[in-house]
XYZ file of C-alpha atoms in Angstrom:
733
model
C 0.000 0.000 0.000
C 1.304 3.455 -0.829
C 0.640 6.688 1.000
C 1.001 10.238 -0.173
C 3.179 10.872 2.883
C 3.824 7.884 5.169
C 5.215 7.917 8.674
C 9.000 7.993 8.918
C 10.761 6.743 12.076
C 14.396 7.251 13.051
C 15.662 4.871 15.759
C 18.108 6.431 18.199
C 19.164 3.107 19.745
C 22.923 2.655 19.929
C 25.811 4.090 21.917
C 25.114 7.426 23.614
C 27.328 9.774 25.611
C 26.548 10.020 29.317
C 27.650 12.130 32.292
C 26.474 12.616 35.881
C 25.565 15.624 38.021
C 24.123 16.481 41.398
C 22.152 19.431 40.012
C 18.930 19.008 38.034
C 19.383 22.356 36.265
C 23.087 22.517 35.417
C 23.963 20.053 32.646
C 27.455 18.581 32.460
C 30.105 20.395 30.484
C 31.836 17.185 29.386
C 30.617 13.688 28.435
C 33.432 11.229 29.151
C 31.403 8.000 29.342
C 29.631 5.907 26.706
C 26.564 3.753 27.324
C 24.306 1.528 25.202
C 20.651 2.453 24.681
C 18.521 0.587 25.502
C 20.267 -0.786 28.602
C 21.100 0.358 32.119
C 23.672 2.947 33.077
C 25.770 0.345 34.901
C 26.845 -0.826 31.420
C 28.637 2.460 30.746
C 32.303 2.655 29.810
C 34.111 3.586 31.960
C 31.950 2.586 34.902
C 30.415 4.977 37.418
C 31.442 3.867 40.945
C 28.601 2.840 43.252
C 25.945 3.474 40.605
C 23.517 0.813 41.938
C 23.713 1.750 45.617
C 20.425 3.000 46.999
C 18.503 1.819 50.040
C 14.757 2.300 50.136
C 12.524 2.565 53.219
C 10.875 -0.646 51.997
C 14.195 -2.444 52.311
C 14.398 -1.271 55.930
C 11.017 -2.940 56.458
C 12.175 -6.155 54.770
C 15.288 -6.348 56.940
C 12.995 -6.653 59.917
C 11.332 -9.686 58.316
C 14.569 -11.667 58.476
C 15.996 -10.373 61.743
C 18.501 -7.909 60.284
C 18.997 -4.579 62.079
C 16.319 -2.186 60.880
C 15.814 1.521 61.553
C 12.091 2.466 61.723
C 13.061 6.145 61.621
C 13.916 5.657 57.945
C 10.498 4.258 57.008
C 9.305 7.645 55.790
C 12.496 8.680 53.984
C 12.677 8.965 50.214
C 15.620 6.585 50.349
C 19.357 6.854 50.769
C 21.757 6.867 47.785
C 25.204 5.399 48.260
C 26.820 7.577 45.596
C 27.318 11.346 45.120
C 24.981 12.007 42.172
C 21.318 12.650 41.469
C 21.118 12.656 37.667
C 22.564 11.187 34.513
C 22.520 13.089 31.260
C 22.418 11.115 28.008
C 23.353 12.746 24.690
C 23.216 11.730 21.029
C 22.540 13.228 17.597
C 20.434 12.336 14.568
C 19.820 13.578 11.046
C 16.342 14.984 10.437
C 14.636 14.546 7.048
C 13.034 17.284 4.958
C 10.324 19.275 6.781
C 7.182 17.459 7.953
C 4.178 18.741 9.871
C 4.917 16.816 13.067
C 8.019 15.438 14.789
C 7.737 13.408 18.010
C 10.482 12.170 20.319
C 9.456 8.891 21.961
C 11.330 7.641 25.035
C 9.771 4.206 25.584
C 11.020 3.635 29.150
C 13.561 5.447 31.308
C 14.189 5.263 35.023
C 14.061 7.115 37.253
C 11.956 9.634 35.394
C 13.182 11.647 32.411
C 13.418 15.150 30.995
C 14.281 15.786 27.335
C 15.898 18.602 25.362
C 16.287 18.889 21.589
C 18.852 21.403 20.353
C 18.854 22.978 23.808
C 15.055 23.388 23.950
C 13.231 21.542 26.729
C 10.492 19.449 25.093
C 8.970 17.610 28.071
C 9.343 15.194 30.954
C 7.903 12.053 32.485
C 8.046 10.874 36.105
C 7.224 7.261 35.187
C 9.923 4.633 34.902
C 7.844 2.142 32.966
C 5.554 3.987 30.534
C 6.538 5.945 27.449
C 7.085 9.686 27.106
C 6.029 11.248 23.785
C 7.333 14.774 23.228
C 6.341 17.118 20.413
C 9.668 18.434 19.106
C 8.360 20.041 15.892
C 9.304 23.573 16.924
C 12.754 22.562 18.185
C 13.953 20.497 15.242
C 16.424 21.501 12.550
C 15.148 20.032 9.298
C 17.556 18.352 6.884
C 20.325 18.811 9.458
C 21.950 17.269 12.506
C 20.036 17.545 15.778
C 21.150 17.044 19.377
C 19.038 15.089 21.872
C 19.745 15.247 25.616
C 17.763 13.130 28.062
C 18.232 13.589 31.800
C 17.220 10.670 34.012
C 17.205 10.276 37.780
C 20.224 8.482 39.181
C 18.063 6.888 41.904
C 14.362 6.750 42.917
C 14.822 9.450 45.551
C 14.652 12.248 42.958
C 11.068 11.394 42.013
C 8.179 13.454 43.428
C 6.104 12.179 46.369
C 3.146 9.983 45.437
C 4.854 8.650 42.332
C 4.378 5.110 41.108
C 8.030 4.150 40.787
C 8.688 0.460 41.264
C 8.386 -0.455 44.949
C 10.268 -3.579 45.955
C 10.894 -4.572 49.571
C 13.679 -7.001 48.715
C 15.556 -5.099 46.021
C 19.048 -4.109 47.090
C 20.273 -2.257 43.996
C 18.527 0.441 41.993
C 20.083 1.062 38.598
C 19.047 3.951 36.336
C 18.982 3.800 32.577
C 17.146 4.425 29.328
C 16.071 0.825 29.161
C 13.811 0.720 26.138
C 13.855 2.066 22.611
C 14.194 5.783 21.788
C 12.947 7.052 18.440
C 11.909 10.168 16.513
C 8.678 9.923 14.513
C 7.848 12.179 11.545
C 4.407 12.440 9.932
C 1.871 14.731 8.279
C -0.759 16.963 9.824
C -3.355 14.310 10.765
C -1.544 12.067 13.225
C -2.538 8.553 14.241
C -2.048 8.939 17.985
C -3.272 5.480 19.038
C -4.671 2.252 17.594
C -6.322 -0.556 19.529
C -7.184 -3.910 17.979
C -9.589 -6.156 19.909
C -10.113 -9.617 18.395
C -13.247 -11.737 18.506
C -13.430 -15.419 17.555
C -17.157 -15.968 16.939
C -17.579 -14.521 14.426
C -13.949 -13.923 13.582
C -13.435 -10.193 13.441
C -11.535 -7.333 15.028
C -12.809 -4.141 16.583
C -10.438 -1.316 15.697
C -10.367 1.908 17.667
C -8.228 4.652 16.113
C -7.534 8.069 17.558
C -6.672 10.808 15.058
C -5.394 14.289 15.864
C -5.365 17.253 13.529
C -2.171 19.062 14.455
C -2.731 21.900 11.988
C -4.467 25.253 12.481
C -7.134 24.599 9.824
C -9.830 21.921 9.283
C -8.580 18.855 7.415
C -10.441 16.134 5.525
C -8.528 12.877 5.140
C -9.178 9.261 4.203
C -8.771 6.781 7.043
C -7.770 3.407 5.607
C -7.490 0.103 7.509
C -5.981 -2.942 5.807
C -5.231 -6.371 7.327
C -2.642 -8.881 6.146
C -0.809 -11.821 7.662
C 2.383 -10.925 9.488
C 5.261 -11.402 7.036
C 2.660 -11.672 4.263
C 1.565 -9.211 1.591
C -1.947 -10.260 0.548
C -4.646 -7.948 1.930
C -7.312 -9.969 3.763
C -9.651 -7.092 4.548
C -9.789 -3.363 3.858
C -11.986 -0.456 4.936
C -11.845 3.267 4.241
C -13.790 6.330 5.262
C -13.440 10.074 4.763
C -13.217 12.034 8.013
C -13.010 15.741 8.757
C -11.232 17.110 11.820
C -11.356 20.689 13.009
C -8.151 22.523 13.805
C -6.480 20.881 16.806
C -9.278 18.323 17.146
C -8.715 14.770 18.394
C -11.371 12.139 17.704
C -11.672 8.377 18.100
C -13.126 6.181 15.357
C -14.361 2.652 16.048
C -15.152 0.044 13.404
C -15.520 -3.733 13.093
C -13.580 -5.593 10.400
C -14.620 -9.190 9.604
C -11.749 -11.706 9.269
C -13.486 -15.021 8.459
C -10.283 -16.630 7.179
C -8.064 -15.681 10.120
C -6.321 -18.471 12.031
C -6.543 -18.348 15.816
C -3.527 -17.444 17.963
C -2.431 -20.068 20.513
C 0.709 -21.576 22.002
C 0.673 -24.332 19.393
C 0.004 -21.902 16.511
C 0.924 -18.293 17.341
C -0.602 -16.843 14.161
C -0.078 -13.100 13.862
C -1.595 -10.428 11.626
C -0.842 -6.784 10.879
C -3.269 -3.881 10.681
C -2.014 -1.135 8.361
C -3.690 2.126 9.392
C -3.161 5.221 7.251
C -4.307 8.775 6.666
C -3.131 11.145 3.971
C -0.245 12.161 6.248
C 0.512 9.275 8.601
C 0.629 5.473 8.800
C 1.123 2.833 11.480
C 1.443 -0.940 11.638
C -0.232 -2.754 14.532
C 0.485 -6.444 15.026
C -2.187 -8.602 16.677
C -3.455 -12.130 17.105
C -7.018 -13.418 16.902
C -7.711 -14.967 20.300
C -9.961 -14.685 23.325
C -9.033 -15.405 26.930
C -11.231 -15.391 30.014
C -11.874 -16.935 33.409
C -15.254 -18.324 34.447
C -16.428 -18.170 38.056
C -18.996 -20.965 37.591
C -16.420 -23.543 36.478
C -13.413 -21.830 38.117
C -11.432 -22.443 34.940
C -9.473 -20.394 32.377
C -10.509 -20.504 28.720
C -8.409 -19.788 25.632
C -10.417 -19.513 22.429
C -13.411 -21.065 24.140
C -11.580 -24.148 25.436
C -10.404 -24.921 28.960
C -6.696 -24.321 29.488
C -4.784 -25.113 32.675
C -2.062 -22.526 33.146
C 1.393 -23.829 34.041
C 4.441 -21.672 34.414
C 6.735 -19.444 36.401
C 7.512 -15.798 37.106
C 10.091 -13.363 35.774
C 11.364 -10.653 38.130
C 13.325 -8.680 35.559
C 14.017 -5.694 37.812
C 15.427 -8.048 40.442
C 17.612 -9.559 37.741
C 18.914 -6.049 36.997
C 20.681 -6.369 40.387
C 22.575 -9.449 39.214
C 26.214 -8.774 38.398
C 25.782 -11.065 35.383
C 22.798 -9.177 33.939
C 24.760 -6.578 31.952
C 23.089 -6.165 28.561
C 21.554 -9.660 28.493
C 17.938 -8.386 28.685
C 18.513 -6.497 25.403
C 20.191 -9.357 23.525
C 17.448 -10.816 21.336
C 18.873 -14.352 21.115
C 19.092 -14.574 24.920
C 15.571 -13.224 25.453
C 14.104 -15.466 22.752
C 15.645 -18.550 24.395
C 14.314 -17.403 27.778
C 10.756 -16.938 26.489
C 10.513 -19.679 23.866
C 12.490 -22.948 23.875
C 13.032 -23.109 27.654
C 9.358 -22.675 28.628
C 8.429 -25.338 26.072
C 10.998 -27.740 27.539
C 9.680 -26.993 31.027
C 6.065 -27.603 29.910
C 5.118 -24.003 30.718
C 2.483 -22.128 28.753
C 2.426 -19.021 30.986
C 4.859 -16.536 32.502
C 4.079 -13.731 34.919
C 6.158 -10.556 34.613
C 6.217 -9.333 38.205
C 7.675 -6.487 40.311
C 8.363 -4.389 37.220
C 7.638 -4.316 33.489
C 9.714 -5.559 30.568
C 11.013 -3.952 27.366
C 8.626 -3.892 24.420
C 10.764 -6.452 22.589
C 10.035 -9.055 25.272
C 6.309 -8.796 24.592
C 6.855 -8.988 20.840
C 8.821 -12.203 21.322
C 6.129 -13.599 23.652
C 3.575 -12.919 20.887
C 5.694 -14.847 18.403
C 6.297 -17.761 20.775
C 2.641 -18.196 21.752
C 3.453 -17.532 25.404
C 0.625 -16.436 27.707
C 1.660 -13.455 29.827
C 0.308 -12.233 33.144
C 1.366 -8.583 33.190
C 1.633 -7.012 36.625
C 1.508 -3.307 37.415
C 4.439 -2.451 39.725
C 2.642 -1.609 42.969
C 3.587 -3.583 46.075
C 2.611 -2.305 49.543
C 1.663 -5.368 51.646
C -0.784 -4.465 54.428
C -0.647 -1.142 56.299
C -0.148 -2.959 59.600
C 2.832 -5.031 58.439
C 5.242 -2.570 60.017
C 4.121 0.181 62.342
C 5.113 3.549 60.941
C 5.699 2.521 57.320
C 3.229 3.213 54.534
C 3.260 4.032 50.855
C 0.809 6.646 49.665
C 0.025 7.094 45.979
C -1.470 10.040 44.172
C -4.722 8.417 42.979
C -5.085 10.629 39.914
C -1.482 9.953 38.931
C -1.983 6.238 39.541
C -4.974 6.177 37.210
C -3.025 7.990 34.485
C -0.265 5.413 34.828
C -2.737 2.545 34.478
C -4.239 4.148 31.384
C -0.834 4.648 29.763
C 0.246 1.116 30.713
C -2.851 -0.364 29.091
C -2.680 1.700 25.910
C 0.955 0.768 25.303
C 0.409 -2.971 25.754
C -3.154 -3.981 24.877
C -2.408 -5.045 21.288
C -0.169 -7.912 22.413
C -2.051 -11.227 22.124
C 0.384 -12.755 24.622
C -0.957 -10.508 27.407
C -4.059 -12.267 28.698
C -4.341 -10.861 32.231
C -3.674 -7.564 33.971
C -2.497 -7.826 37.610
C -3.271 -4.502 39.270
C -0.729 -4.943 42.076
C 1.365 -7.430 44.021
C 0.572 -8.368 47.643
C -1.160 -5.097 48.425
C -4.120 -4.222 50.615
C -5.155 -0.935 49.015
C -7.995 1.534 49.652
C -10.983 1.066 47.293
C -10.173 4.142 45.217
C -6.788 2.594 44.347
C -8.007 -0.976 43.857
C -11.612 -1.837 42.961
C -12.622 1.654 41.852
C -9.601 2.263 39.670
C -9.850 -1.175 38.017
C -13.550 -0.622 37.312
C -12.717 2.686 35.640
C -9.759 1.664 33.484
C -10.742 -1.878 32.464
C -13.415 -0.400 30.175
C -10.647 1.075 28.044
C -9.435 -2.415 27.078
C -11.806 -3.541 24.317
C -10.538 -7.109 24.703
C -12.007 -7.125 28.236
C -9.114 -9.034 29.758
C -9.501 -10.309 33.332
C -7.855 -8.416 36.191
C -6.147 -9.476 39.377
C -6.711 -7.337 42.478
C -4.068 -8.725 44.835
C -5.239 -9.022 48.469
C -8.396 -7.073 47.690
C -11.545 -8.928 46.558
C -11.764 -9.618 42.802
C -13.290 -6.609 41.042
C -15.031 -8.335 38.116
C -17.602 -11.117 38.306
C -15.260 -13.639 36.652
C -11.901 -12.223 37.748
C -9.590 -14.674 39.537
C -7.812 -14.361 42.860
C -4.083 -15.015 43.244
C -2.902 -17.227 46.114
C 0.658 -17.364 47.462
C 1.121 -20.895 48.760
C 4.186 -20.652 50.958
C 3.617 -23.708 53.132
C 7.328 -24.302 53.574
C 7.886 -21.108 55.551
C 5.893 -22.494 58.482
C 8.426 -23.756 61.088
C 6.115 -26.695 61.846
C 5.508 -27.661 58.235
C 6.356 -31.175 57.061
C 5.710 -32.501 53.547
C 4.119 -35.508 55.279
C 1.113 -33.271 55.957
C 0.350 -33.239 52.235
C -0.785 -36.844 52.479
C -3.774 -35.527 54.457
C -4.364 -32.257 52.591
C -6.982 -31.479 49.996
C -4.930 -29.287 47.667
C -6.364 -25.959 48.859
C -5.220 -23.344 51.339
C -6.367 -19.803 52.193
C -4.058 -17.433 54.038
C -5.352 -14.758 56.467
C -4.685 -11.985 53.954
C -6.744 -13.682 51.195
C -10.306 -12.363 50.843
C -13.133 -14.878 51.148
C -14.101 -15.600 47.552
C -15.406 -18.348 45.313
C -13.802 -16.846 42.219
C -11.363 -18.797 40.030
C -8.137 -19.441 41.915
C -4.555 -19.031 40.729
C -1.322 -19.894 42.495
C 1.175 -17.294 41.330
C 3.855 -17.917 43.974
C 4.815 -20.905 46.088
C 7.808 -22.848 47.377
C 9.961 -20.933 49.979
C 12.890 -23.327 49.616
C 15.056 -20.850 47.739
C 18.803 -21.059 47.264
C 21.307 -18.613 45.862
C 23.098 -19.467 42.642
C 25.996 -21.000 44.589
C 23.656 -23.192 46.609
C 23.481 -21.154 49.820
C 20.183 -20.360 51.609
C 18.699 -16.906 51.049
C 17.942 -14.511 53.950
C 14.374 -15.848 54.051
C 15.315 -19.543 54.046
C 18.298 -19.842 56.380
C 16.224 -21.284 59.231
C 14.359 -23.637 56.914
C 17.538 -25.202 55.572
C 18.997 -25.770 59.032
C 15.976 -27.810 60.118
C 14.986 -29.636 56.936
C 15.004 -33.436 57.347
C 16.140 -33.850 53.734
C 19.828 -33.936 52.640
C 21.268 -30.427 52.821
C 24.900 -30.537 53.970
C 26.448 -29.773 50.565
C 25.368 -27.446 47.760
C 24.675 -30.437 45.512
C 22.453 -32.012 48.168
C 20.591 -28.737 48.615
C 20.040 -28.353 44.863
C 18.657 -31.872 44.673
C 16.434 -31.403 47.713
C 15.176 -28.089 46.356
C 14.267 -29.572 42.966
C 12.704 -32.615 44.625
C 10.498 -30.656 47.037
C 9.565 -28.067 44.420
C 8.490 -30.802 42.005
C 6.481 -32.476 44.761
C 4.631 -29.262 45.578
C 3.844 -28.670 41.898
C 2.441 -32.197 41.647
C 0.386 -31.694 44.804
C -1.198 -28.376 43.804
C -2.017 -29.655 40.326
C -3.441 -32.995 41.346
C -6.550 -31.723 43.172
C -7.709 -29.426 40.362
C -8.507 -26.560 42.749
C -6.550 -23.999 40.706
C -6.916 -22.727 37.149
C -3.196 -21.998 37.037
C 0.002 -22.725 38.956
C 3.031 -20.455 38.552
C 6.306 -20.895 40.413
C 8.424 -18.053 41.837
C 10.811 -17.610 40.276
C 12.315 -18.391 36.896
C 14.471 -15.289 36.508
C 15.395 -13.135 39.491
C 18.215 -12.273 41.875
C 18.798 -11.389 45.517
C 16.516 -12.677 48.252
C 14.396 -14.721 45.849
C 16.695 -16.221 43.265
C 16.348 -18.117 40.035
C 17.363 -21.687 39.271
C 20.166 -20.965 36.808
C 23.676 -22.276 37.280
C 24.923 -20.171 34.352
C 22.458 -17.375 33.602
C 24.488 -16.003 30.709
C 24.075 -19.301 28.866
C 20.702 -20.058 30.484
C 21.874 -23.355 31.967
C 19.831 -24.610 34.921
C 21.111 -25.910 38.224
C 21.486 -29.693 38.573
C 18.232 -31.666 38.925
C 15.965 -28.646 38.322
C 14.960 -29.241 34.722
C 14.689 -33.023 35.121
C 12.411 -32.889 38.163
C 10.399 -29.718 37.543
C 9.715 -30.293 33.840
C 8.178 -33.649 34.792
C 6.055 -32.001 37.481
C 4.654 -29.527 34.921
C 4.054 -32.135 32.211
C 0.540 -31.800 30.716
C 0.095 -35.416 31.816
C 0.836 -34.825 35.489
C 1.623 -37.526 38.043
C 1.466 -37.289 41.847
C 2.236 -40.061 44.348
C 0.490 -39.340 47.640
C 3.501 -40.457 49.695
C 5.714 -38.234 51.852
C 6.734 -40.663 54.577
C 10.491 -40.825 54.486
C 10.795 -44.387 55.790
C 9.033 -47.682 55.047
C 9.657 -51.215 56.231
C 11.153 -53.949 54.047
C 9.182 -57.057 53.055
C 5.852 -55.244 53.322
C 3.112 -54.864 50.773
C 1.974 -51.290 50.155
C -0.680 -49.640 48.024
C 0.144 -46.155 46.787
C -2.403 -43.671 45.470
C -1.173 -42.289 42.147
C -3.084 -39.258 40.838
C -3.007 -38.233 37.192
C -4.128 -34.977 35.589
C -4.544 -34.529 31.855
C -4.230 -30.911 30.704
C -4.533 -31.804 27.031
C -7.520 -31.609 24.704
C -7.433 -35.321 23.917
C -7.893 -38.448 26.010
C -4.738 -39.860 27.636
C -4.374 -43.640 27.933
C -1.440 -45.844 28.788
C 0.271 -47.558 31.710
C 1.285 -46.439 35.196
C 4.336 -48.256 36.512
C 5.494 -47.968 40.119
C 9.090 -49.054 40.669
C 11.466 -49.237 43.608
C 15.046 -48.502 42.521
C 18.304 -48.470 44.411
C 20.717 -45.572 44.291
C 22.368 -47.027 41.192
C 19.058 -47.093 39.311
C 18.559 -50.868 39.515
C 14.860 -51.834 39.672
C 14.208 -53.847 42.842
C 10.412 -54.098 42.531
C 7.807 -53.121 39.983
C 4.028 -53.029 39.504
C 1.885 -51.658 36.647
C -1.708 -50.918 35.746
C -3.487 -49.094 32.878
C -4.801 -45.536 33.050
C -7.438 -43.619 31.108
C -7.943 -39.893 31.729
C -10.395 -37.753 29.780
C -9.381 -34.330 28.393
C -8.774 -31.863 31.259
C -9.591 -34.671 33.657
C -8.150 -36.170 36.833
C -8.015 -39.761 38.046
C -6.488 -41.490 41.069
C -5.323 -45.093 40.770
C -4.218 -47.366 43.649
C -1.098 -49.314 42.738
C 0.069 -52.165 45.008
C 3.688 -53.281 45.209
C 5.775 -55.612 47.390
C 8.691 -53.719 48.903
C 12.200 -55.253 48.635
C 13.799 -57.289 51.400
C 17.030 -55.279 51.758
C 17.235 -52.103 53.843
C 18.730 -48.937 52.380
C 17.957 -45.763 50.494
C 15.699 -46.202 47.469
C 13.726 -44.130 44.993
C 10.052 -44.860 44.470
C 9.019 -43.798 40.972
C 5.545 -43.602 39.479
C 5.858 -43.371 35.715
C 2.953 -42.613 33.391
C 3.623 -43.654 29.835
C 1.112 -42.973 27.094
C 0.029 -45.745 24.751
C 2.348 -45.855 21.755
C 4.895 -43.512 23.345
C 8.555 -43.965 22.457
C 11.500 -42.674 24.475
C 11.843 -41.231 27.970
C 10.793 -37.784 26.779
C 7.246 -39.119 26.281
C 6.668 -40.166 29.870
C 6.113 -38.419 33.207
C 7.862 -39.414 36.435
C 6.972 -38.630 40.045
C 9.769 -39.429 42.528
C 9.888 -40.091 46.252
C 13.117 -40.653 48.166
C 12.548 -43.296 50.828
C 14.660 -45.234 53.327
C 13.777 -48.915 53.720
C 14.200 -49.999 57.341
C 14.281 -53.494 58.842
C 10.926 -55.053 59.663
C 9.519 -53.774 62.957
C 11.539 -50.538 62.938
C 8.442 -48.373 62.609
C 6.279 -50.299 65.063
C 4.403 -47.866 67.265
C 5.768 -44.836 65.406
C 3.356 -41.914 65.154
C 3.442 -38.724 63.154
C 2.650 -35.343 64.659
C 0.224 -33.514 62.414
C -0.803 -29.873 62.518
C -4.426 -29.122 63.341
C -6.591 -28.881 60.241
C -6.977 -25.121 60.550
C -3.201 -24.683 60.370
C -2.990 -26.932 57.338
C -5.569 -24.899 55.440
C -4.325 -21.438 56.452
C -1.025 -19.688 56.853
C 0.750 -16.400 56.354
C 3.824 -15.208 54.555
C 4.136 -12.050 56.631
C 3.445 -11.446 60.295
C 2.122 -8.106 61.477
C 4.181 -6.338 64.084
């Protein structure tokens, strides 16, 4: 398609000059450092000493959680930098084309806040660290010549105004500034396309397109608005509409139309089909990529639905802004091959269909890759306050009007991504109604796709919205995995609202280790008392993978949750990831083997957590299977007892048959071996006609066989039922 004058975009990504100052008003006189954009300022050459050092009042609160010295007098501070600077100034140049009606500087994401100058003229600012700033630079530009761009960012969160919505993270120990998403200059004619939203529908197949046009000239303008749809990376036009519209001088107006797409293929994890909407006026044009899909939760069935079919959500969480603290992070988050491996092949190997981006947003490129990989994304708005009574004297107050503007900008920048299926309004926050239910009710109407919303520790806002549960059983000092044999696969903590809405587990575990195998500040006490092997790093890695896999199996097997997501896949600090080599995305020992099995669509759970059994006894084990697939699963369950060398000492099998999205429990009897020692009990589900170990699912239990009579009279101490079904991650005080 040709346009009389199409949009022209100049990318400013690359190496910029950078310098630091204390003053917000006196720019540097010399730029002696170089830094990549997009990236963080800690990647500059040469380095700036102490650039990451900043301690927030939230971190003072968190230190109290783990018994570290904490100063309540700092709870109300803006934070304390550990370096002598307040601002960084970035500088670059670009060549402008011949004169156009409009020129816009777009800074996609910069923290902490940004101010911009073009050729020495201030063109605007933005206090947000995770939504875009669009600055009209038409009057400042030098056409057909070189132009200078200077962007000043905060060197730490403390320079931001009170009430801002900067990322709040209790456990984050480093705060690194940077222009961490794309910067560009956009040139177009007098009628600008200021926003485009594409909302798909699957029955009938069509899209609703909402386009906002702005007449930037001083006279009325009549233009032809054209919409054309084609397959991504294709050229054939599938559908086309056009209409003549007249805008008064300076007028902005939104146009909504439905475009049938009967031949469109649905977007899913198996087939992430993508299309492009080409929107044009006589002076501007944009390309909007989208997928035809619908996603929803249903309160009656307590299930999630993708394209009208039940889907059980399996996955993990990405804490990108925690990973920024990692000394290995560098420029990895902006290396496409690394990000594509993180979001594509690895989740498929791990049997994940969903990732939650938590405690901070991601660069636009991450969402584009998620679209292409068919990954479902839970996108969380970076608000985290816990409950007001968690620590006396600490609170975080937001400017409600500013918060709403941030939500609106966040939605408008991201709603065309088919990968985003769920907006999480906040993380672990008990907020006043005007900043939770009321604000969700107001802004969700802007999203024509009507995605579901999460409302943290507040009641779900919509009739079919889910509630997120954080199942940290392991942090209870009295907890023993043996209790799972008597549980029912459900648990409500004191901070969870009473609700019958669909349930999600978006965090669980609490058996974290650092990358070198040491306990984290939260888990030191747990690892000293665990009855499982933990003396060496290798033993701890194996125990961690084993217990994590067991918890995944447990939560899945009872079908109480529409989705189960583990914390965390990528992170750093107090809650760490499971990578041995994060630069090459190599997991720790045992993790992939055990956890990928636990997340297999054909899930297996052995209801056994006793750590000792007697030899020469006959036992019947309950083996539960879940089938997350759309087709019936049949085959054989085999329970084996193996020694530490992998030799099978006993075996018993029986057939299984599980309907689509179903669950079945099968008793399997087996005679235990006669020799005492450490063994592995394995329950293996193998589908009919399957070939190779990659087509089976294994549930493992490590057991010690003791001589006959050793367990006579032994009893187990169980928690009262109310303690099994409730619990808390944080204690008020």
